XYZ file of C-alpha atoms in Angstrom:
577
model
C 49.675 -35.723 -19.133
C 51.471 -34.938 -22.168
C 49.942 -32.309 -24.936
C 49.206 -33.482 -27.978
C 51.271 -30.985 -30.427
C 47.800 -30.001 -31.995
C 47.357 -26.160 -32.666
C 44.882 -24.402 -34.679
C 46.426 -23.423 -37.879
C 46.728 -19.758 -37.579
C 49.470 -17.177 -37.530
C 52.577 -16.833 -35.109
C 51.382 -14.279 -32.276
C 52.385 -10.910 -33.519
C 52.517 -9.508 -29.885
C 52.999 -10.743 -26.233
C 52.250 -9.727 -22.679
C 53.350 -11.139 -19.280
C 51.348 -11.850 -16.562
C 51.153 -14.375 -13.035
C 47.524 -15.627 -14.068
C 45.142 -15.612 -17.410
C 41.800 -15.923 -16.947
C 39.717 -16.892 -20.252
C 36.430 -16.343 -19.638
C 34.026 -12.965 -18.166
C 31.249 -14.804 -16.071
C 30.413 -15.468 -13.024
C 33.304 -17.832 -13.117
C 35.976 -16.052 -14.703
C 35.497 -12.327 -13.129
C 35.327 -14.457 -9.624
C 38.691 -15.983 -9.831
C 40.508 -12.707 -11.124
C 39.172 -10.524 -8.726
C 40.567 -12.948 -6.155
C 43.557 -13.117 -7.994
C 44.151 -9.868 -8.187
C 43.016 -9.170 -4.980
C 46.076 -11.818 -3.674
C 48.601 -9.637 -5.503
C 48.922 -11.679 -8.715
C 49.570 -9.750 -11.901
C 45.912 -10.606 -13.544
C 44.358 -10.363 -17.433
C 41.308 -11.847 -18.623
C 40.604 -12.476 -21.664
C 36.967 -12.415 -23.269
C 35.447 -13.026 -26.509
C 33.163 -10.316 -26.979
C 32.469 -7.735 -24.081
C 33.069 -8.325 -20.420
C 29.166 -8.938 -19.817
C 28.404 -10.976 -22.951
C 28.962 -14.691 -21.672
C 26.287 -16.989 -20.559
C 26.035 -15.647 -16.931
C 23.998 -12.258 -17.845
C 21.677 -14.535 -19.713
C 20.633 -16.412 -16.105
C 17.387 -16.143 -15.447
C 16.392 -17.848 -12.284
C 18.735 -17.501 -9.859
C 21.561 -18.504 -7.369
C 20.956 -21.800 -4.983
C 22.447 -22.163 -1.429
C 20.560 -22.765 1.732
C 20.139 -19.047 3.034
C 16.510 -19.578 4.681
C 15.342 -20.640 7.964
C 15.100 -23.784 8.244
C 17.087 -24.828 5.066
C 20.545 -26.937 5.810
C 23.295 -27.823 3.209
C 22.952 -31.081 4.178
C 19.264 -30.548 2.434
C 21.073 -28.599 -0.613
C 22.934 -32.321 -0.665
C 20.968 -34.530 -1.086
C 18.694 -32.092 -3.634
C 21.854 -32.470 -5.484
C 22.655 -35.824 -5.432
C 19.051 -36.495 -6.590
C 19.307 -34.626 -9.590
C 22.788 -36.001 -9.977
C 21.650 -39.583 -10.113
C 24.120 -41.356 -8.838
C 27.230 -39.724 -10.534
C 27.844 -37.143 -8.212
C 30.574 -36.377 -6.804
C 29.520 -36.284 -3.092
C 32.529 -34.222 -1.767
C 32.432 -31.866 -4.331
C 28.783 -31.336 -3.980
C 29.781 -31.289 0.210
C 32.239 -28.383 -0.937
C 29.641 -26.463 -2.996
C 26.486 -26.391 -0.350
C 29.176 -25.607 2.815
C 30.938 -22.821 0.781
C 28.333 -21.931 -0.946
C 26.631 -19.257 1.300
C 29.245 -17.547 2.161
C 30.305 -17.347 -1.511
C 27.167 -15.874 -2.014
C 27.623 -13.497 0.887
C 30.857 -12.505 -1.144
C 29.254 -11.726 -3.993
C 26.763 -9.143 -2.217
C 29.595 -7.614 -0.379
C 31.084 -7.168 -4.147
C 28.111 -4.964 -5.452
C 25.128 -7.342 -6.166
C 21.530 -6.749 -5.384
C 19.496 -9.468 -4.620
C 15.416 -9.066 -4.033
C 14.754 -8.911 -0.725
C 11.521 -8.436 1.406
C 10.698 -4.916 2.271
C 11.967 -5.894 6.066
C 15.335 -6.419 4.277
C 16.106 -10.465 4.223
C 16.697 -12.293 1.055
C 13.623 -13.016 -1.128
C 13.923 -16.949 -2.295
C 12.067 -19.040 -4.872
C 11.751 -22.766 -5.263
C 12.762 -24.500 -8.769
C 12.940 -27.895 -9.905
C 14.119 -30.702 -7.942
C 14.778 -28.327 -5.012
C 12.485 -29.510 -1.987
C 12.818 -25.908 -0.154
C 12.619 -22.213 -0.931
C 16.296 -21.621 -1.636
C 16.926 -19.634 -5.090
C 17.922 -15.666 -4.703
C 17.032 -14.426 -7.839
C 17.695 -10.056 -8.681
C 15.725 -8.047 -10.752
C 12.678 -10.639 -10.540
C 14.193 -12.606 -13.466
C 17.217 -11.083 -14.373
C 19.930 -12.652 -11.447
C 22.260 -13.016 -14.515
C 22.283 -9.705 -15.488
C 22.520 -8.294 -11.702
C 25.416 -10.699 -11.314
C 27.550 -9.759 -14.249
C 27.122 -5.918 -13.570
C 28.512 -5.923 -10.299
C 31.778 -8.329 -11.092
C 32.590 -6.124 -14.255
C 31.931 -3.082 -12.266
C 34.257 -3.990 -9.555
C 36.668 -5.723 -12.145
C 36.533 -2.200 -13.699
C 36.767 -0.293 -10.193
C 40.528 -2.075 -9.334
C 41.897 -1.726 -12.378
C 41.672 -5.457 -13.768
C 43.571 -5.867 -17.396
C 41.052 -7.038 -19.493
C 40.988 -7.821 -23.047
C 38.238 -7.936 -24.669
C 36.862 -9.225 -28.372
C 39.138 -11.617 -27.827
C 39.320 -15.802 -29.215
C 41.374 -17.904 -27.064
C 42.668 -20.554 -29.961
C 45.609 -22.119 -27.873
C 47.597 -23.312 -24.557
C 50.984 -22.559 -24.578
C 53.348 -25.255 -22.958
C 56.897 -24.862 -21.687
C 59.929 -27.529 -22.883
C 58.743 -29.150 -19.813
C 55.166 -29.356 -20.703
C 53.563 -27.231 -17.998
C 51.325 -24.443 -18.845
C 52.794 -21.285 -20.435
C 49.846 -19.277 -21.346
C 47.646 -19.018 -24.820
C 47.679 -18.061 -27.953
C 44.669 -15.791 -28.823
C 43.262 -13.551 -31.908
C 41.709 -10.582 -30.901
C 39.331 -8.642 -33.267
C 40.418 -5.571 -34.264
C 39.994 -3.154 -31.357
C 41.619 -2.593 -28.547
C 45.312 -2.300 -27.662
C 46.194 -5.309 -29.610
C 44.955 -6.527 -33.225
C 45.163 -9.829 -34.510
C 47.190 -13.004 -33.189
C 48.580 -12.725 -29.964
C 49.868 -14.629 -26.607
C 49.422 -13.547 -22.975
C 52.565 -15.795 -21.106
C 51.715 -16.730 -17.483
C 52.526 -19.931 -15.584
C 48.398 -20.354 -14.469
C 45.695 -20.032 -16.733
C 42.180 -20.676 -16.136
C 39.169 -21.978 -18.200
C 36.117 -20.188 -17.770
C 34.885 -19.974 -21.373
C 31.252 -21.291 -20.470
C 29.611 -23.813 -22.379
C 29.065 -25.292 -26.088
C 25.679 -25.110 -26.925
C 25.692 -23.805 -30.190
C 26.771 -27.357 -31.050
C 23.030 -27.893 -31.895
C 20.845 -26.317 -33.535
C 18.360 -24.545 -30.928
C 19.864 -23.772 -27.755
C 19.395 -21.176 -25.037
C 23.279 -20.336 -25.372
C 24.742 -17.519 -26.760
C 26.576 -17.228 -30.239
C 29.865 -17.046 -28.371
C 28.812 -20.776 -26.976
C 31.321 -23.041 -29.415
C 32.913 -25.282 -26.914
C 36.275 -23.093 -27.240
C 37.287 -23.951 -24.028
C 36.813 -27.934 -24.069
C 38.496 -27.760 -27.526
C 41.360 -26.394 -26.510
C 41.672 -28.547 -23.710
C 41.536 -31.689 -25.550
C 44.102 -30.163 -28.042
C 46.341 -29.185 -24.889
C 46.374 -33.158 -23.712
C 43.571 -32.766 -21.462
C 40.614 -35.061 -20.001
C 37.038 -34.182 -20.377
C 34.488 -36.443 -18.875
C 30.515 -36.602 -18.518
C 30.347 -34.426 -22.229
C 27.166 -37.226 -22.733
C 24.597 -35.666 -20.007
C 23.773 -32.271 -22.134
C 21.045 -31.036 -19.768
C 18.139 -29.670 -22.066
C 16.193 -26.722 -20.207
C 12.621 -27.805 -20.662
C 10.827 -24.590 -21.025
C 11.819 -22.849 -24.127
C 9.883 -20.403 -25.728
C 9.001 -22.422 -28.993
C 9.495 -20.380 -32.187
C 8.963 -22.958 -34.547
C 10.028 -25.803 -36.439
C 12.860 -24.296 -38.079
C 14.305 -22.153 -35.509
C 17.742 -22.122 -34.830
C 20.153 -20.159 -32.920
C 19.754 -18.734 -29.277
C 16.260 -19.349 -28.432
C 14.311 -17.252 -25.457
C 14.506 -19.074 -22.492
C 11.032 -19.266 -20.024
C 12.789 -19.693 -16.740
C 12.122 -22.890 -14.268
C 11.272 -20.124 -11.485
C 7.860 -19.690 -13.427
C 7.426 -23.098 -12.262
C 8.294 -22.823 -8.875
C 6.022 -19.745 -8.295
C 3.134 -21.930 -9.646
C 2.717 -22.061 -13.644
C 1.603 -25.837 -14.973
C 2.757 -27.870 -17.956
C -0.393 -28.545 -20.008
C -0.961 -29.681 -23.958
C -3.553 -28.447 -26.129
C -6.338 -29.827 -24.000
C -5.476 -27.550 -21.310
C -4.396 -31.496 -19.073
C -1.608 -31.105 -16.422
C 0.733 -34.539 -17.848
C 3.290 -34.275 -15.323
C 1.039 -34.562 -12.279
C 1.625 -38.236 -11.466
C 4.807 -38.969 -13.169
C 6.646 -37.225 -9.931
C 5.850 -36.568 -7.030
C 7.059 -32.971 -7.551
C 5.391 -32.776 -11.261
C 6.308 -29.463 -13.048
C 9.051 -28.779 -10.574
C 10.557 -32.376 -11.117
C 14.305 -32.501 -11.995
C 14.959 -30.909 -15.505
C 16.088 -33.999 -17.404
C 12.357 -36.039 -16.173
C 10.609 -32.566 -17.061
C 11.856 -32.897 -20.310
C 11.234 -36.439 -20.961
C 8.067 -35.643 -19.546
C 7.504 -33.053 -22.267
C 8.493 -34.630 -25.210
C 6.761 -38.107 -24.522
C 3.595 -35.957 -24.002
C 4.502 -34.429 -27.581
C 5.216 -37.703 -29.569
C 2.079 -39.524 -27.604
C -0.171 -36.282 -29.418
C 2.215 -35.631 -32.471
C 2.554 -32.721 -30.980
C 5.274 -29.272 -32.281
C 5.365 -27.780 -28.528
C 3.914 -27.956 -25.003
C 2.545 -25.333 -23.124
C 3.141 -23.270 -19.839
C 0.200 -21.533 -18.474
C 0.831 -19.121 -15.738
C -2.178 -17.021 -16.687
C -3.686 -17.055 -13.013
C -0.077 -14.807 -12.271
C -2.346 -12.193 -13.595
C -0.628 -8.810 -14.760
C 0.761 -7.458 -11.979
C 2.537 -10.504 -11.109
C 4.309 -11.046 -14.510
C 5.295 -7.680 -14.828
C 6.928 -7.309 -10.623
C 8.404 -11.249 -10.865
C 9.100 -12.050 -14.570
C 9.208 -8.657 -16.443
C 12.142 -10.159 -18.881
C 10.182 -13.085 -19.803
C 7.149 -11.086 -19.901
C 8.998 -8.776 -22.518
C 10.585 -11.534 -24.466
C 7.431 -13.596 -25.399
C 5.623 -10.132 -25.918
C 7.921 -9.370 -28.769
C 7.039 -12.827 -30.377
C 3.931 -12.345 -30.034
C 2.841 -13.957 -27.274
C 0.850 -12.545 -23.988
C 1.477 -15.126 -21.049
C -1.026 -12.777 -19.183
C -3.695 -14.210 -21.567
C -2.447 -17.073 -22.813
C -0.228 -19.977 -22.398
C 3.072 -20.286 -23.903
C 4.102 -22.699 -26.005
C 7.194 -24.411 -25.087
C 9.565 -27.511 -26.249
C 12.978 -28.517 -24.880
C 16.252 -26.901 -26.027
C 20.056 -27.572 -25.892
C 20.551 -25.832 -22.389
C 23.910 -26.633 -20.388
C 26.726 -28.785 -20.178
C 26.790 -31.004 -17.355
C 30.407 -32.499 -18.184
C 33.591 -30.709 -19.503
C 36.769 -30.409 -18.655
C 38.210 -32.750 -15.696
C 39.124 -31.184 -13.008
C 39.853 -31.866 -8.858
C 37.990 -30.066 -5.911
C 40.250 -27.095 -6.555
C 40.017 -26.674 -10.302
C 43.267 -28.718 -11.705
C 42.892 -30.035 -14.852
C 44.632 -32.891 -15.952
C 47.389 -30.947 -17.715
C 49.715 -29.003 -15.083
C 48.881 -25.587 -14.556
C 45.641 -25.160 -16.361
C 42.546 -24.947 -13.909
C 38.627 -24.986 -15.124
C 35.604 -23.706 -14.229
C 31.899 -22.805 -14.782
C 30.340 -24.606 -16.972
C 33.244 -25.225 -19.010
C 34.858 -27.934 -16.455
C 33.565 -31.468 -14.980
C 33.887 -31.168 -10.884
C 31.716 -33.957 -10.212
C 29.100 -31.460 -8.998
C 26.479 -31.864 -11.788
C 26.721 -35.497 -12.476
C 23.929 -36.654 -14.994
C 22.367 -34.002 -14.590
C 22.375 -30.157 -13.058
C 19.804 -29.514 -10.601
C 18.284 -25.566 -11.150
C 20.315 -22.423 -10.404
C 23.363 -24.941 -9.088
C 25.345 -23.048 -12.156
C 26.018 -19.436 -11.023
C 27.184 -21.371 -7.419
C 29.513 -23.542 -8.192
C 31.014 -21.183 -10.654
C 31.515 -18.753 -7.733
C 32.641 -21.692 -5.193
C 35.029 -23.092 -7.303
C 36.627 -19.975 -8.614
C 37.438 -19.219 -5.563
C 38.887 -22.357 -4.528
C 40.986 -22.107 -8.260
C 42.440 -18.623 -6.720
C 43.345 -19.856 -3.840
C 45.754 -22.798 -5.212
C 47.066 -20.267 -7.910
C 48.368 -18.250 -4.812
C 49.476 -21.040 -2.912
C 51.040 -22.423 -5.888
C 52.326 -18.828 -6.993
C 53.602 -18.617 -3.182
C 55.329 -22.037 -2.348
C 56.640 -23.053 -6.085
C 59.463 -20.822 -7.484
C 58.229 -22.185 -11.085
C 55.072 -20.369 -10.657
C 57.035 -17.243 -9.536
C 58.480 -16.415 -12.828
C 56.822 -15.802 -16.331
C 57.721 -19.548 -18.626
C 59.248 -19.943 -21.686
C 56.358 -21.559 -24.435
C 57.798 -23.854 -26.869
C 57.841 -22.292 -30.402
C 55.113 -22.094 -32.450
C 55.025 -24.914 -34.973
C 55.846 -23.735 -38.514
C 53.144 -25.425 -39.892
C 49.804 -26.216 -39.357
C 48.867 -28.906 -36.887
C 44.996 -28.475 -36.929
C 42.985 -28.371 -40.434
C 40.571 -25.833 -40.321
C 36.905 -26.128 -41.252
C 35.164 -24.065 -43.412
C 32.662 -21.355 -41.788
C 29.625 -23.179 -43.056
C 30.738 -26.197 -41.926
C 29.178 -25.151 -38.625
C 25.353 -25.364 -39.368
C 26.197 -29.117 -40.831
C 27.552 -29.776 -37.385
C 24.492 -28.338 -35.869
C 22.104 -30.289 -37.712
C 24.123 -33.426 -37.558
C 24.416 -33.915 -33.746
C 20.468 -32.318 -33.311
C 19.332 -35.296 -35.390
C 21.740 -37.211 -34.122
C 21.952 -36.914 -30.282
C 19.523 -34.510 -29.230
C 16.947 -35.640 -26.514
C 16.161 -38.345 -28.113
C 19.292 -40.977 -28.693
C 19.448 -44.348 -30.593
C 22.552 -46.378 -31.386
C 21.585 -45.775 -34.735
C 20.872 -41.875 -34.495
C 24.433 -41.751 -32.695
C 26.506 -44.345 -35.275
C 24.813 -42.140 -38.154
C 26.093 -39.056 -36.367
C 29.271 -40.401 -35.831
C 29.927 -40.970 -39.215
C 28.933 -37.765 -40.306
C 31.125 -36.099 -38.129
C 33.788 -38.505 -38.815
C 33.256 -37.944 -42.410
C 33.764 -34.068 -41.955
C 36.747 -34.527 -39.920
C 38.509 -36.657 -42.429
C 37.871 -34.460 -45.461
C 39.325 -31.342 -44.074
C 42.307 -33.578 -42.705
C 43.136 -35.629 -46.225
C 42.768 -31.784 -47.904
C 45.473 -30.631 -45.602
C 47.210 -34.223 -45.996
C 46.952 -34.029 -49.527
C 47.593 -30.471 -50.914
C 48.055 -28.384 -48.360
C 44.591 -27.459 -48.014
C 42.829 -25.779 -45.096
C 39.920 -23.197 -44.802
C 40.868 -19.371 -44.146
C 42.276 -18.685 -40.417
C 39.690 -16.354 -38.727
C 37.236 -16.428 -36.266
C 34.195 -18.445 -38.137
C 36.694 -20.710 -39.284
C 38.139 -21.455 -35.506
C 34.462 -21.652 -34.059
C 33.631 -24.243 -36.596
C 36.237 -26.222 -36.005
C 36.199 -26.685 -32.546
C 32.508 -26.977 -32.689
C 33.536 -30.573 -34.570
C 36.539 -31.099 -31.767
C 33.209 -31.012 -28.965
C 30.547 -32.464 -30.905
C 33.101 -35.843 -32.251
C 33.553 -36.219 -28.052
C 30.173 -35.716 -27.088
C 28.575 -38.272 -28.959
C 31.664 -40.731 -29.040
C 30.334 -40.627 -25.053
C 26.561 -41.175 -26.026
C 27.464 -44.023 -28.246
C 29.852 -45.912 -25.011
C 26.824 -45.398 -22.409
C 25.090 -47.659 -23.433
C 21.529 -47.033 -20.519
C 19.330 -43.889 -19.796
C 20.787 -41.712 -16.739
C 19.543 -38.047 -16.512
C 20.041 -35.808 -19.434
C 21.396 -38.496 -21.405
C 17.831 -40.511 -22.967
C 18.454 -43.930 -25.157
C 15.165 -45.369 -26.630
C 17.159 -48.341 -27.648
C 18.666 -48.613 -23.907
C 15.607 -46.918 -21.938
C 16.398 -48.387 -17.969
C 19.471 -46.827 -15.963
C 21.903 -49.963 -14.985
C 23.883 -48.769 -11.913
C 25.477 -52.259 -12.242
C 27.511 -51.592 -15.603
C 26.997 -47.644 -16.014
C 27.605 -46.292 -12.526
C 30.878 -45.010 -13.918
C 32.332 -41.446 -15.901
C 33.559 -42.001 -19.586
C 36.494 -40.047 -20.042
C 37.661 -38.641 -23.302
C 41.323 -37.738 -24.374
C 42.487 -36.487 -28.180
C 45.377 -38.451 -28.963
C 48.502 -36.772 -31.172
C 46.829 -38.081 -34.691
C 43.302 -37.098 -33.668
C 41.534 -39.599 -32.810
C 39.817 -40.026 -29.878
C 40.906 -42.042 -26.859
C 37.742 -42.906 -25.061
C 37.627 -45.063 -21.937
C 35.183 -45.723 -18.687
C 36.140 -45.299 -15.155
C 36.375 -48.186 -12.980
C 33.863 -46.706 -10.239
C 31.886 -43.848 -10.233
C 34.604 -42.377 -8.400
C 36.866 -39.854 -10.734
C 40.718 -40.908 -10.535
C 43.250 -38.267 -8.877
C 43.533 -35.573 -12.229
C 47.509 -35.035 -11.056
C 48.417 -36.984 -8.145
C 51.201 -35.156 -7.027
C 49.792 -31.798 -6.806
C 50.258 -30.565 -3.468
C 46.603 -29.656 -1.457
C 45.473 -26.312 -1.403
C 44.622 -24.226 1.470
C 40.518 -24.347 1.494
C 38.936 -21.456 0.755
C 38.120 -19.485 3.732
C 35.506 -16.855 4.849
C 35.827 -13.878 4.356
């Protein structure tokens, strides 16, 4: 694949370090595949965009899935998968994530993490939806996340691992051959470095989690913009599946008008035993599946908001009042705390819930070990498109197959680093363009965005809802381009301005995507085209920018994903350590 030639318009970098390997990105993902890295002998950095332990990882709730009880096979964690997946899995990367997966998880206790665990010692494990066993190890009752992302920044911290932090990755950086040279980033005032910046290295991986914040309510993080997918597409890259936007179904509702990071009421409430009822106290998912509550998310959520149009209805509620006190305050004490400060006792009452922008299923193509489309950039966490998700994520699948994959991205960045004398030496990036190639968006710009694709292609799609969309967002696009056409014109280079940009880049893609698949699969609901049709829509709809900004958007020939660079050499598999 070629690049593009489209940078954000912001200043030359101003400073420069060298390194083997980048890593953007301080989650699960990210921290995995530098420690490994590092760990390999590779001269390391990550880069983050706040603080090492402020990405979407610390925010999991629920827990890690791999089959780690008796009884429970990978071959089970499979087909679980492939369920939820409906019918756009993957299969051998899901085969990769369930086989690797235990022992990944193994890793990550032999790292520093503290899972619950039974006071004879073995692993304490939880059911969620669309999981038919007992297979989620969850930390802290309800706070996995936060367990997870204390122990890889302590032990990224322990060895020494150069980090920078406060950091926004804006660019790749591509050598006169057009392999990957590094990025371009702006860092925010503290630290060693200040301002624009590039970190050369012949690898760099994606792990910039996802791009929620492209609606209006999500359970995402600020730091959520799609930065990673963005620059990506910019670089020349494929992104596929950016349609299925899974939408948690258990949000704490705040209101109409709420935007922003909303407090998510995790699916393991479900699992240990809380119901979906509406006003009248009625249980409306018993009968629609024959696992009700703890159906997949995307038919949970459907579930939900049919039950809340049939009643003209705000909000649903969870009731999980027969917990009783102890219970909420040993198993869920973060949830407990969060709906507490809004007001709410789930001890004594139920909590009113609606669905919310939750996780990207799609993102960034990539093969089983993390190559993108564009040579030497790898992705992964949410970020990049393995195949593993499909239509839809099943529960606590995340935090795995952002360890599983990391690891496998390490291990072709040494065997790369090891067998290629290219990857052995520090490239030379082609200059940076003297002037802008990208106009920039004004800061407010963003909430327009927001509202536009929540109206647009939220839960509930329509050819019309996504045509008006598109023209919206079309309309946006071309104003800040004939500004910068016409006179020059583009919005202040800084941070807001950056987000909001690529906030348009993802949301343009996402619902370009919505509008081609034309049926209802998983997280991805048409009222206009309500049945799934294997027949014409068993297949991935790929996305590329092309050099004047449009977007190039076809639809695979099978549901099979073509080779992303067919002569890249195999990795070694990851191995056990």
């Amino acid at each position: 694949m070629t690049s593009t030639g489209i940078r954000l318009h912001a200043p030359a970098p101003g400073w420069s370090i060298d390194a083997d390997v980048v890593v953007v990105g301080s989650g699960v993902a990210g921290l995995t595949a530098a420690l490994r890295c590092q760990a390999a002998g590779l001269t390391t950095v990550v880069v983050t965009k706040a603080r090492l332990d402020d990405g979407s990882t610390r925010w999991a709730q629920g827990g890690i899935a791999a089959a780690l009880g008796d009884g429970d096979t990978p071959e089970q964690h499979l087909q679980d998968t492939l369920v939820a997946g409906v019918g756009l899995c993957d299969e051998e990367a899901v085969r990769v994530l369930v086989t690797e997966g235990p022992h990944a998880v193994r890793r990550l206790i032999a790292t520093g993490a503290h899972f619950d665990a039974s006071a004879e010692g073995s692993l304490e494990l939880t059911r969620e939806g669309g999981h038919h066993r007992r297979r989620i190890v969850h930390a802290g009752g309800d706070a996995t996340g936060a367990e997870v992302s204390r122990a890889l920044v302590e032990a990224v911290r322990a060895r020494g691992l150069r980090t920078i932090e406060n950091a926004l990755v804006l660019d790749l950086l591509t050598d006169a051959d057009g392999r990957t040279a590094g990025v371009t980033l702006h860092v925010m005032g503290e630290g060693q470095h200040d301002g624009v910046g590039a970190v050369h290295a012949p690898a760099v991986v994606l792990a910039t989690g996802g791009m929620g914040q492209v609606f209006s309510a999500t359970t995402n993080p600020s730091v959520s913009t799609g930065d990673g997918v963005a620059l990506a597409l910019r670089a020349g890259a494929e992104v596929s599946d950016l349609e299925f936007m899974q939408f948690h179904p258990t949000v704490l509702f705040l209101g109409p008008e709420a935007e922003g990071q909303q407090p998510l009421i995790s699916e393991a409430v479900r699992g240990e035993g809380a119901h979906l009822v509406d006003a009248d106290g009625v249980r409306f998912m018993v009968g629609q599946h024959e696992l009700a509550e703890l159906a997949p998310r995307d038919i949970v959520a459907k579930g939900i908001l049919r039950r809340m149009l049939e009643q003209d209805a705000e909000h649903m509620f969870l009731d999980a009042r027969h917990f009783g006190a102890e219970m909420w305050e040993n198993r869920f004490p973060t949830i407990l705390a969060a709906c507490r400060a809004h007001g709410i006792d789930p001890v004594h009452e139920p909590i009113p819930i609606a669905p919310a922008a939750h996780y990207a299923s799609g993102g960034v193509r990539t093969d089983s070990h993390g190559r993108t489309t564009v040579a030497g950039l790898y992705a992964c966490g949410e970020v990049a498109c393995t195949g593993v998700h499909g239509a839809n994520r099943l529960a606590s699948n995340s935090l795995l197959e952002g360890l599983v994959y990391a690891e496998r991205i390490a291990d072709d960045i040494v065997a790369q680093h090891a067998g290629d004398a290219l990857h052995a030496r520090v490239p030379e990036p082609v200059p940076h363009p003297d002037t802008p190639a990208h106009p920039l968006l004004a800061p407010e710009t963003r909430f327009a965005i927001q509202r536009i694709t929540t109206e647009g292609a939220g839960v509930l799609r329509s050819a019309a809802s996504l045509a008006k969309a598109a023209g919206e967002l079309e309309r946006l696009h071309t104003e800040a381009r004939d500004a910068l056409q016409d006179n020059g014109k583009t919005a202040e280079p800084g941070v807001d301005s950056w987000e909001a940009t690529n906030l348009l880049c993802v949301a343009r893609v996402l619902v370009a995507a919505a509008q081609r698949r034309e049926e209802t699969r998983g997280c991805h609901w048409r009222e206009d085209r309500t049945e799934r049709d294997d027949a014409h829509w068993r297949r991935h709809i790929v996305v590329r920018l092309n050099p004047d900004r449009t977007l190039d958007v076809h639809t695979t020939d099978t549901a099979d994903f073509p080779p992303t660079r067919p002569e890249a050499p195999a990795a070694r598999p990851s191995q056990e350590q």
